[in-house]
Coordinates of C-alpha atoms and ligand atoms in Angstrom, one line a residue:
M12 CA -51.8 18.8 -1.9
E13 CA -53.8 15.7 -1.6
Q14 CA -52.9 13.6 1.4
Q15 CA -53.4 9.9 1.6
V16 CA -55.1 8.9 4.8
P17 CA -54.2 5.3 5.8
P18 CA -56.5 3.4 7.9
A19 CA -56.0 4.2 11.6
D20 CA -55.2 0.6 12.5
G21 CA -52.5 0.5 9.9
R22 CA -50.9 3.5 11.4
R23 CA -51.1 1.9 14.8
R24 CA -49.2 -1.1 13.6
I25 CA -46.1 1.0 12.8
A26 CA -43.5 0.2 15.4
R27 CA -42.2 3.0 17.7
T28 CA -38.9 4.6 17.0
D29 CA -37.2 3.2 20.1
V30 CA -38.4 -0.3 19.3
L31 CA -37.1 0.0 15.7
L32 CA -33.8 1.3 16.9
A33 CA -33.3 -1.8 19.0
D34 CA -33.3 -4.0 15.8
P35 CA -29.8 -5.6 15.9
R36 CA -29.1 -4.5 12.4
L37 CA -29.8 -0.9 13.3
V38 CA -27.9 -1.2 16.6
E39 CA -24.9 -2.3 14.5
A40 CA -25.4 0.5 12.0
A41 CA -25.6 3.1 14.8
G42 CA -22.2 2.0 15.9
R43 CA -20.8 2.5 12.4
L44 CA -22.8 5.5 11.2
G45 CA -23.9 7.3 14.4
R46 CA -27.3 7.2 16.0
G47 CA -28.5 10.4 14.3
V48 CA -28.0 9.0 10.8
V49 CA -29.8 5.7 11.7
K50 CA -32.6 7.5 13.5
A51 CA -33.2 9.7 10.4
A52 CA -33.5 6.5 8.3
V53 CA -36.0 5.1 10.7
V54 CA -38.1 8.2 10.9
A55 CA -38.1 8.4 7.1
A56 CA -39.2 4.8 6.8
Q57 CA -42.0 5.3 9.4
G58 CA -43.1 8.3 7.3
R59 CA -43.3 6.1 4.2
A60 CA -45.4 3.6 6.1
R61 CA -47.7 6.3 7.3
A62 CA -48.1 7.5 3.8
G63 CA -49.1 4.0 2.8
E64 CA -46.1 3.6 0.5
I65 CA -44.8 0.5 2.4
A66 CA -46.4 -2.0 4.7
P67 CA -46.0 -1.2 8.5
E68 CA -44.3 -4.5 9.2
T69 CA -41.5 -3.7 6.7
V70 CA -40.4 -0.4 8.3
A71 CA -37.3 -1.9 9.9
D72 CA -36.3 -3.5 6.6
A73 CA -36.8 -0.3 4.7
A74 CA -34.8 1.7 7.2
V75 CA -31.9 -0.8 6.9
E76 CA -32.1 -0.7 3.1
S77 CA -32.0 3.1 3.0
L78 CA -29.0 3.5 5.3
P79 CA -26.3 5.5 3.6
P80 CA -22.9 3.7 3.0
T81 CA -21.1 6.1 5.2
A82 CA -21.8 8.7 7.9
S83 CA -21.2 11.4 5.2
G84 CA -24.0 12.7 3.0
L85 CA -21.9 12.2 0.0
R86 CA -23.0 9.1 -2.0
P87 CA -21.1 7.0 -4.4
V88 CA -21.9 7.7 -8.1
I89 CA -21.0 5.7 -11.1
N90 CA -20.1 8.3 -13.7
A91 CA -21.7 7.2 -17.0
T92 CA -22.0 10.7 -18.4
G93 CA -19.0 10.2 -20.8
V94 CA -17.5 13.4 -19.2
L95 CA -14.2 12.1 -17.7
L96 CA -13.7 15.0 -15.3
H97 CA -17.2 16.0 -14.3
T98 CA -17.0 18.9 -11.9
N99 CA -20.4 18.2 -10.3
L100 CA -19.2 14.6 -9.6
G101 CA -16.0 15.8 -8.0
R102 CA -13.7 15.7 -11.0
A103 CA -11.0 13.1 -11.0
P104 CA -11.7 9.8 -9.2
L105 CA -8.8 8.8 -7.0
S106 CA -6.6 5.8 -7.8
D107 CA -6.6 2.8 -5.4
A108 CA -3.0 3.9 -4.5
A109 CA -4.3 7.3 -3.5
R110 CA -7.1 5.9 -1.5
D111 CA -4.7 3.6 0.4
A112 CA -2.5 6.6 1.1
V113 CA -5.4 8.6 2.4
A114 CA -6.5 5.7 4.6
V115 CA -3.0 5.6 6.2
A116 CA -2.7 9.4 6.5
S117 CA -6.1 9.6 8.2
G118 CA -4.5 8.4 11.4
A119 CA -1.6 10.1 13.2
T120 CA 1.1 10.5 10.5
D121 CA 4.5 12.1 10.2
V122 CA 3.3 15.0 8.0
E123 CA 5.4 17.5 9.9
L124 CA 7.8 15.3 11.8
D125 CA 11.1 13.7 11.0
L126 CA 10.8 10.3 12.6
D127 CA 14.6 9.8 12.5
T128 CA 15.5 12.9 14.4
G129 CA 12.3 13.4 16.3
R130 CA 12.2 17.0 15.1
R131 CA 9.8 19.0 13.2
A132 CA 10.1 18.6 9.4
R133 CA 8.9 20.5 6.4
R134 CA 5.2 19.8 5.8
G135 CA 4.6 18.0 2.5
R136 CA 8.3 17.5 1.8
S137 CA 7.9 14.1 0.2
V138 CA 5.1 15.2 -2.2
L139 CA 7.1 18.2 -3.2
A140 CA 10.1 15.9 -4.0
A141 CA 7.8 13.7 -6.0
L142 CA 6.6 16.6 -8.1
L143 CA 10.1 17.8 -8.8
E144 CA 11.1 14.2 -9.8
R145 CA 8.3 14.2 -12.3
V146 CA 9.0 17.8 -13.5
P147 CA 12.8 18.2 -13.4
Q148 CA 12.4 21.6 -15.1
A149 CA 11.0 23.0 -11.9
E150 CA 13.4 24.2 -9.2
A151 CA 10.7 24.2 -6.5
A152 CA 7.1 23.3 -5.8
H153 CA 4.3 24.4 -3.6
V154 CA 0.8 22.9 -3.0
V155 CA -2.4 24.8 -2.1
N156 CA -6.1 24.1 -1.9
N157 CA -7.0 24.4 -5.6
G158 CA -6.1 26.0 -8.9
A159 CA -7.8 29.2 -8.0
A160 CA -5.8 29.4 -4.7
A161 CA -2.5 28.9 -6.6
L162 CA -3.4 31.9 -8.8
L163 CA -4.6 33.9 -5.8
L164 CA -1.3 33.3 -4.0
A165 CA 0.8 34.2 -7.0
A166 CA -1.2 37.4 -7.6
T167 CA -1.1 38.5 -4.0
T168 CA 2.5 37.8 -3.5
L169 CA 3.9 39.1 -6.7
A170 CA 1.4 41.9 -7.7
A171 CA -0.7 43.2 -4.9
G172 CA -0.9 47.0 -5.4
R173 CA 0.8 46.5 -8.8
E174 CA -0.1 45.4 -12.2
I175 CA -0.7 42.0 -13.8
V176 CA -0.4 42.2 -17.6
I177 CA -2.9 39.9 -19.3
S178 CA -4.2 39.4 -22.8
R179 CA -7.9 40.4 -23.4
G180 CA -8.2 36.9 -25.0
E181 CA -7.4 35.3 -21.7
M182 CA -9.8 37.0 -19.4
V183 CA -11.8 33.9 -19.0
E184 CA -14.6 32.4 -16.9
I185 CA -13.8 28.8 -15.9
G186 CA -17.2 27.8 -14.8
D187 CA -20.0 28.4 -12.2
G188 CA -19.3 32.1 -12.3
F189 CA -15.6 31.8 -11.5
R190 CA -13.9 34.5 -13.4
I191 CA -10.2 34.7 -13.4
P192 CA -10.0 38.5 -13.7
E193 CA -12.3 39.0 -10.7
L194 CA -10.2 36.7 -8.6
L195 CA -7.1 38.6 -9.6
A196 CA -8.7 42.0 -8.9
A197 CA -9.7 40.7 -5.4
T198 CA -6.1 40.4 -4.5
G199 CA -5.6 44.2 -4.9
A200 CA -3.6 43.8 -8.1
R201 CA -4.6 45.9 -11.1
L202 CA -5.2 44.2 -14.4
R203 CA -3.4 45.7 -17.3
E204 CA -5.2 44.3 -20.3
V205 CA -3.4 44.1 -23.6
G206 CA -4.2 43.1 -27.2
T207 CA -7.7 42.1 -28.3
T208 CA -10.1 39.2 -27.8
N209 CA -8.7 37.3 -30.8
R210 CA -5.2 38.7 -31.2
T211 CA -2.4 39.6 -28.9
S212 CA 1.3 40.0 -29.8
A213 CA 4.5 40.1 -27.9
D214 CA 4.8 43.8 -28.7
D215 CA 1.4 44.4 -27.0
Y216 CA 2.9 42.9 -23.8
A217 CA 6.2 44.7 -24.2
A218 CA 4.5 48.1 -24.5
A219 CA 2.6 47.5 -21.2
I220 CA 5.6 46.5 -19.1
G221 CA 6.8 49.1 -16.7
D222 CA 7.8 49.9 -13.1
E223 CA 4.3 48.9 -11.9
T224 CA 4.4 45.4 -13.5
G225 CA 4.1 42.6 -11.0
F226 CA 4.1 39.8 -13.6
I227 CA 2.8 38.7 -17.0
L228 CA 0.0 36.2 -16.7
K229 CA -0.8 33.6 -19.4
V230 CA -4.0 31.8 -18.8
H231 CA -4.9 28.7 -20.8
P232 CA -8.5 29.3 -22.1
S233 CA -9.3 25.8 -21.1
N234 CA -13.0 25.6 -21.8
F235 CA -13.4 27.2 -25.2
L236 CA -11.7 27.7 -28.5
V237 CA -11.1 30.8 -30.5
T238 CA -10.8 30.1 -34.2
G239 CA -10.4 32.1 -37.3
F240 CA -8.3 35.2 -37.4
T241 CA -6.4 34.7 -34.1
K242 CA -3.0 35.2 -32.7
G243 CA -1.7 34.2 -29.3
T244 CA 1.7 34.7 -27.9
D245 CA 4.0 31.9 -26.7
V246 CA 5.5 32.1 -23.3
A247 CA 9.0 32.0 -24.9
E248 CA 8.3 35.4 -26.5
L249 CA 7.6 36.9 -23.2
T250 CA 10.4 35.7 -21.0
G251 CA 12.9 38.3 -22.1
L252 CA 10.9 41.3 -20.9
G253 CA 12.4 41.5 -17.4
V254 CA 9.3 40.5 -15.4
P255 CA 8.2 37.1 -14.2
V256 CA 5.9 35.1 -16.5
V257 CA 3.3 33.0 -14.7
A258 CA 1.4 30.4 -16.7
D259 CA -2.0 29.1 -15.5
I260 CA -2.3 25.9 -17.4
G261 CA -5.4 24.6 -15.5
S262 CA -5.4 21.0 -16.4
G263 CA -2.3 19.9 -14.3
L264 CA -0.6 17.8 -17.0
L265 CA 3.0 17.5 -15.8
A266 CA 4.3 16.4 -19.2
P267 CA 2.9 16.4 -22.7
E268 CA 0.0 14.1 -23.5
P269 CA 0.1 13.0 -27.1
L270 CA -3.7 12.5 -27.2
L271 CA -4.2 16.1 -26.2
P272 CA -1.7 18.1 -28.2
D273 CA -3.3 21.5 -27.5
E274 CA -3.3 21.0 -23.8
P275 CA -0.4 22.8 -22.1
D276 CA 1.8 20.9 -19.6
A277 CA 4.1 22.1 -16.8
A278 CA 7.3 20.7 -18.1
S279 CA 6.9 22.3 -21.6
M280 CA 5.8 25.6 -20.1
L281 CA 8.9 25.7 -17.8
K282 CA 11.1 24.6 -20.7
G283 CA 9.6 27.4 -22.7
G284 CA 10.7 29.9 -20.1
A285 CA 7.7 30.4 -17.8
H286 CA 8.9 31.3 -14.3
L287 CA 5.9 29.8 -12.5
V288 CA 3.2 27.4 -13.6
T289 CA 0.0 27.0 -11.7
S290 CA -2.6 24.2 -12.2
S291 CA -5.2 22.0 -10.5
G292 CA -4.6 18.6 -9.0
D293 CA -8.0 17.1 -9.8
K294 CA -8.2 17.6 -13.5
L295 CA -5.9 15.7 -16.0
L296 CA -3.4 14.9 -13.3
G297 CA -6.0 12.7 -11.8
G298 CA -5.5 13.5 -8.2
P299 CA -7.2 15.1 -5.3
Q300 CA -8.5 18.7 -5.3
C301 CA -5.5 20.9 -4.9
G302 CA -3.5 23.6 -6.6
I303 CA 0.1 23.1 -7.7
V304 CA 2.7 25.8 -8.2
L305 CA 6.0 24.8 -10.0
G306 CA 8.9 26.9 -11.0
R307 CA 11.7 29.1 -10.0
E308 CA 13.0 28.6 -6.5
D309 CA 13.0 32.3 -5.4
L310 CA 9.5 32.9 -6.6
V311 CA 8.1 29.7 -5.1
R312 CA 9.7 30.5 -1.8
R313 CA 8.2 34.0 -1.8
L314 CA 4.7 32.4 -2.4
A315 CA 5.2 29.7 0.3
R316 CA 6.3 32.3 2.9
H317 CA 3.5 34.8 2.3
P318 CA 1.1 34.9 5.3
L319 CA -1.8 33.9 3.0
A320 CA -0.1 30.6 2.2
R321 CA -1.1 29.4 5.7
A322 CA -4.7 30.0 4.9
L323 CA -4.5 28.2 1.6
R324 CA -2.5 25.1 2.8
V325 CA -3.8 21.6 2.2
G326 CA -4.4 18.9 4.8
K327 CA -2.5 15.7 5.2
L328 CA -5.2 13.7 3.3
T329 CA -4.7 15.8 0.3
L330 CA -0.9 15.6 0.5
A331 CA -1.1 11.8 0.8
A332 CA -3.5 11.4 -2.2
L333 CA -1.4 13.8 -4.3
E334 CA 1.9 12.0 -3.6
A335 CA 0.4 8.6 -4.4
T336 CA -1.1 10.1 -7.6
V337 CA 2.2 11.5 -8.7
R338 CA 4.4 8.5 -7.7
G339 CA 1.8 5.7 -8.1
P340 CA 0.4 3.7 -11.0
R341 CA -1.6 5.1 -13.8
T342 CA -4.6 7.1 -12.6
P343 CA -8.2 6.1 -13.4
T344 CA -8.4 9.4 -15.4
D345 CA -5.4 8.4 -17.5
E346 CA -6.8 5.0 -18.1
T347 CA -10.3 6.2 -19.1
L348 CA -8.6 8.8 -21.4
H349 CA -6.6 6.1 -23.2
A350 CA -9.3 3.4 -23.1
D351 CA -9.4 1.6 -26.5
V352 CA -12.7 2.3 -28.2
D353 CA -13.0 -1.3 -29.5
V354 CA -12.8 -2.5 -25.9
L355 CA -15.5 0.1 -24.9
R356 CA -17.7 -1.2 -27.8
E357 CA -17.3 -4.8 -26.6
R358 CA -18.2 -3.8 -23.1
A359 CA -21.3 -1.8 -24.3
E360 CA -22.4 -4.6 -26.5
R361 CA -22.1 -7.2 -23.7
L362 CA -23.9 -4.9 -21.3
A363 CA -26.7 -4.2 -23.7
A364 CA -27.2 -7.9 -24.5
R365 CA -27.3 -8.7 -20.8
L366 CA -29.9 -6.0 -20.2
R367 CA -32.0 -7.2 -23.1
D368 CA -31.9 -10.7 -21.6
G369 CA -33.3 -9.1 -18.5
G370 CA -36.2 -7.6 -20.5
V371 CA -34.8 -4.0 -20.8
D372 CA -35.0 -2.1 -24.1
A373 CA -31.3 -1.6 -24.2
R374 CA -29.3 -0.9 -27.4
F375 CA -25.6 -0.5 -28.2
V376 CA -24.8 2.9 -29.6
E377 CA -21.6 4.7 -30.7
S378 CA -21.0 7.7 -28.5
E379 CA -18.7 10.7 -28.0
A380 CA -17.0 11.4 -24.7
A381 CA -15.2 14.5 -23.5
V382 CA -12.5 15.4 -21.1
G383 CA -14.6 18.0 -19.2
G384 CA -13.7 19.8 -16.0
G385 CA -12.8 22.8 -18.2
G386 CA -10.1 20.9 -20.1
A387 CA -9.4 20.0 -23.7
P388 CA -12.3 21.9 -25.3
G389 CA -13.2 20.5 -28.8
V390 CA -11.5 17.2 -28.1
V391 CA -13.9 14.4 -28.9
L392 CA -13.1 11.0 -27.5
P393 CA -14.7 8.2 -29.5
S394 CA -16.7 6.0 -27.1
A395 CA -19.5 3.5 -26.8
A396 CA -22.7 3.6 -24.8
V397 CA -25.8 1.6 -23.8
S398 CA -28.9 3.5 -24.8
L399 CA -32.0 3.1 -22.5
P400 CA -35.5 4.6 -22.6
E401 CA -35.3 8.1 -21.0
P402 CA -37.5 7.2 -18.0
F403 CA -34.5 5.2 -16.7
A404 CA -32.5 8.3 -16.1
A405 CA -34.1 9.5 -12.9
P406 CA -34.4 6.2 -11.0
L407 CA -30.8 5.3 -11.9
R408 CA -29.7 8.6 -10.5
R409 CA -31.6 8.1 -7.3
G410 CA -30.5 4.5 -6.8
T411 CA -27.6 3.0 -4.7
P412 CA -25.1 3.2 -6.1
A413 CA -26.3 6.2 -8.1
V414 CA -25.7 5.9 -11.9
M415 CA -25.5 9.1 -13.7
G416 CA -26.1 8.9 -17.4
R417 CA -26.5 11.5 -20.1
V418 CA -30.0 12.3 -21.5
D419 CA -29.7 12.8 -25.2
D420 CA -32.4 13.0 -27.8
G421 CA -35.0 11.3 -25.7
R422 CA -32.7 8.4 -24.6
C423 CA -30.7 7.8 -21.5
L424 CA -27.2 7.0 -22.6
L425 CA -24.7 5.2 -20.3
D426 CA -21.3 6.1 -21.8
L427 CA -18.8 3.5 -20.8
R428 CA -15.6 5.6 -21.3
S429 CA -16.1 7.2 -17.9
V430 CA -17.2 3.9 -16.2
R431 CA -14.4 1.7 -14.8
P432 CA -14.6 -1.8 -16.3
D433 CA -15.0 -3.2 -12.8
Q434 CA -18.2 -1.2 -12.4
D435 CA -20.0 -2.8 -15.4
D436 CA -21.7 -5.4 -13.1
A437 CA -22.9 -2.7 -10.8
V438 CA -24.4 -0.7 -13.7
A439 CA -26.1 -3.9 -15.0
G440 CA -27.5 -4.5 -11.5
A441 CA -28.8 -1.0 -11.2
V442 CA -30.5 -1.0 -14.6
L443 CA -32.1 -4.4 -14.1
G444 CA -33.3 -3.2 -10.6
V445 CA -35.0 -0.2 -12.3
G446 CA -36.3 -2.3 -15.2
A447 CA -37.8 -5.0 -12.9
Ligands
PLP25 C1 -9.8 24.9 -13.7 C2 -9.0 26.1 -13.9 C3 -8.7 26.9 -12.9 C4 -9.3 26.8 -11.5 O1 -8.8 25.6 -10.8 P1 -9.6 25.0 -9.6 O2 -8.8 23.9 -9.2 O3 -11.0 24.7 -10.1 O4 -9.7 26.1 -8.6 C5 -7.9 28.1 -13.1 N1 -7.4 28.3 -14.3 C6 -7.6 27.4 -15.4 C7 -7.0 27.7 -16.7 C8 -8.4 26.3 -15.2 O5 -8.6 25.5 -16.2

């Protein structure tokens, strides 16, 4: 590697670390972010000056500019990918109501205390009540760390050392190597596969039921479609077989969503006879990462009392965010899902015009957005985007805030369906900053 050797006097003009750390702006930042974070920014800026990238007298300014917004390494990203629930971007963005609830719960809070009596109270009681209000078909609810944990707890409690009956067409991989059959097998349950990849009938299930059966599992194949000569089996056809039926619906819809008619929801599944429904909190429900179990009281109670439940339980921040999501106003996920495409077009046209005024080769284009996060495969959400030259993609991604677009056919597309309207100004600023 070639190394640039700056003139020795230039190097000498770079202020020492302790001198830089005494800059009032950096003293203030150290109080907010911690001395280690600020020192790292200073050292990085000195390195840039040494490499000749910036002038020695601007090191303090560069350090201030490069400070992260928080003491966490996680940085804010504007999701312009057009994928509403982008797993790499943390899936559902929280609503303001959920953020407020998290802020309150971050202090001491009555998560396990009844303030009236001064006695210990059931953890998460009010979020469980909120879930049951939204899904009256459920007798009881339980919350764990994520969708996989909900399935793990159900399988361990109801089928360890016994059999889980599952269709060969539902032995799915959700993403990043997460395979549901492998998770189930890890609990010590045996999988009793029935039917074929494309067709499984109620008789196939019935023939497999026996003394060893823990439960029947129905998994929503949430990230792919099987078309052609196919046959699935409704939950309703399986509830009379004398064993519990557990439905893993994945997305976390509590009630039917007219825009996504093929996406299962908890209320309909329970109405159809499922005894337990498991799902994620940070997909279409639009809440924090968690797993939700809804269903029959005796079964939910068994899950909640299993020793493993303690290892899978969620923290107060999650409980607060989930309750505010369930009780609160429309979630950002719901809003982006339902955004009117004409409004998206107007926003994209306005943004493109503004960028062109700033000298950027920006064009309005029609676009297609997706739900993502392993949900609603094959559903295309009409959308609108601003198309930029591809070289914009990397600097936008590395900027503050980071803007994550979608590279398509040699262009960098900023799809506005996944961008909140109040973020349009920040997107414009970021692009103009790169273009300048
Ligand atoms: C997403 C999903 C899971 C896993 O949920 P996580 O919250 O990611 O752990 C399990 N089953 C189905 C059907 C899913 O779609």
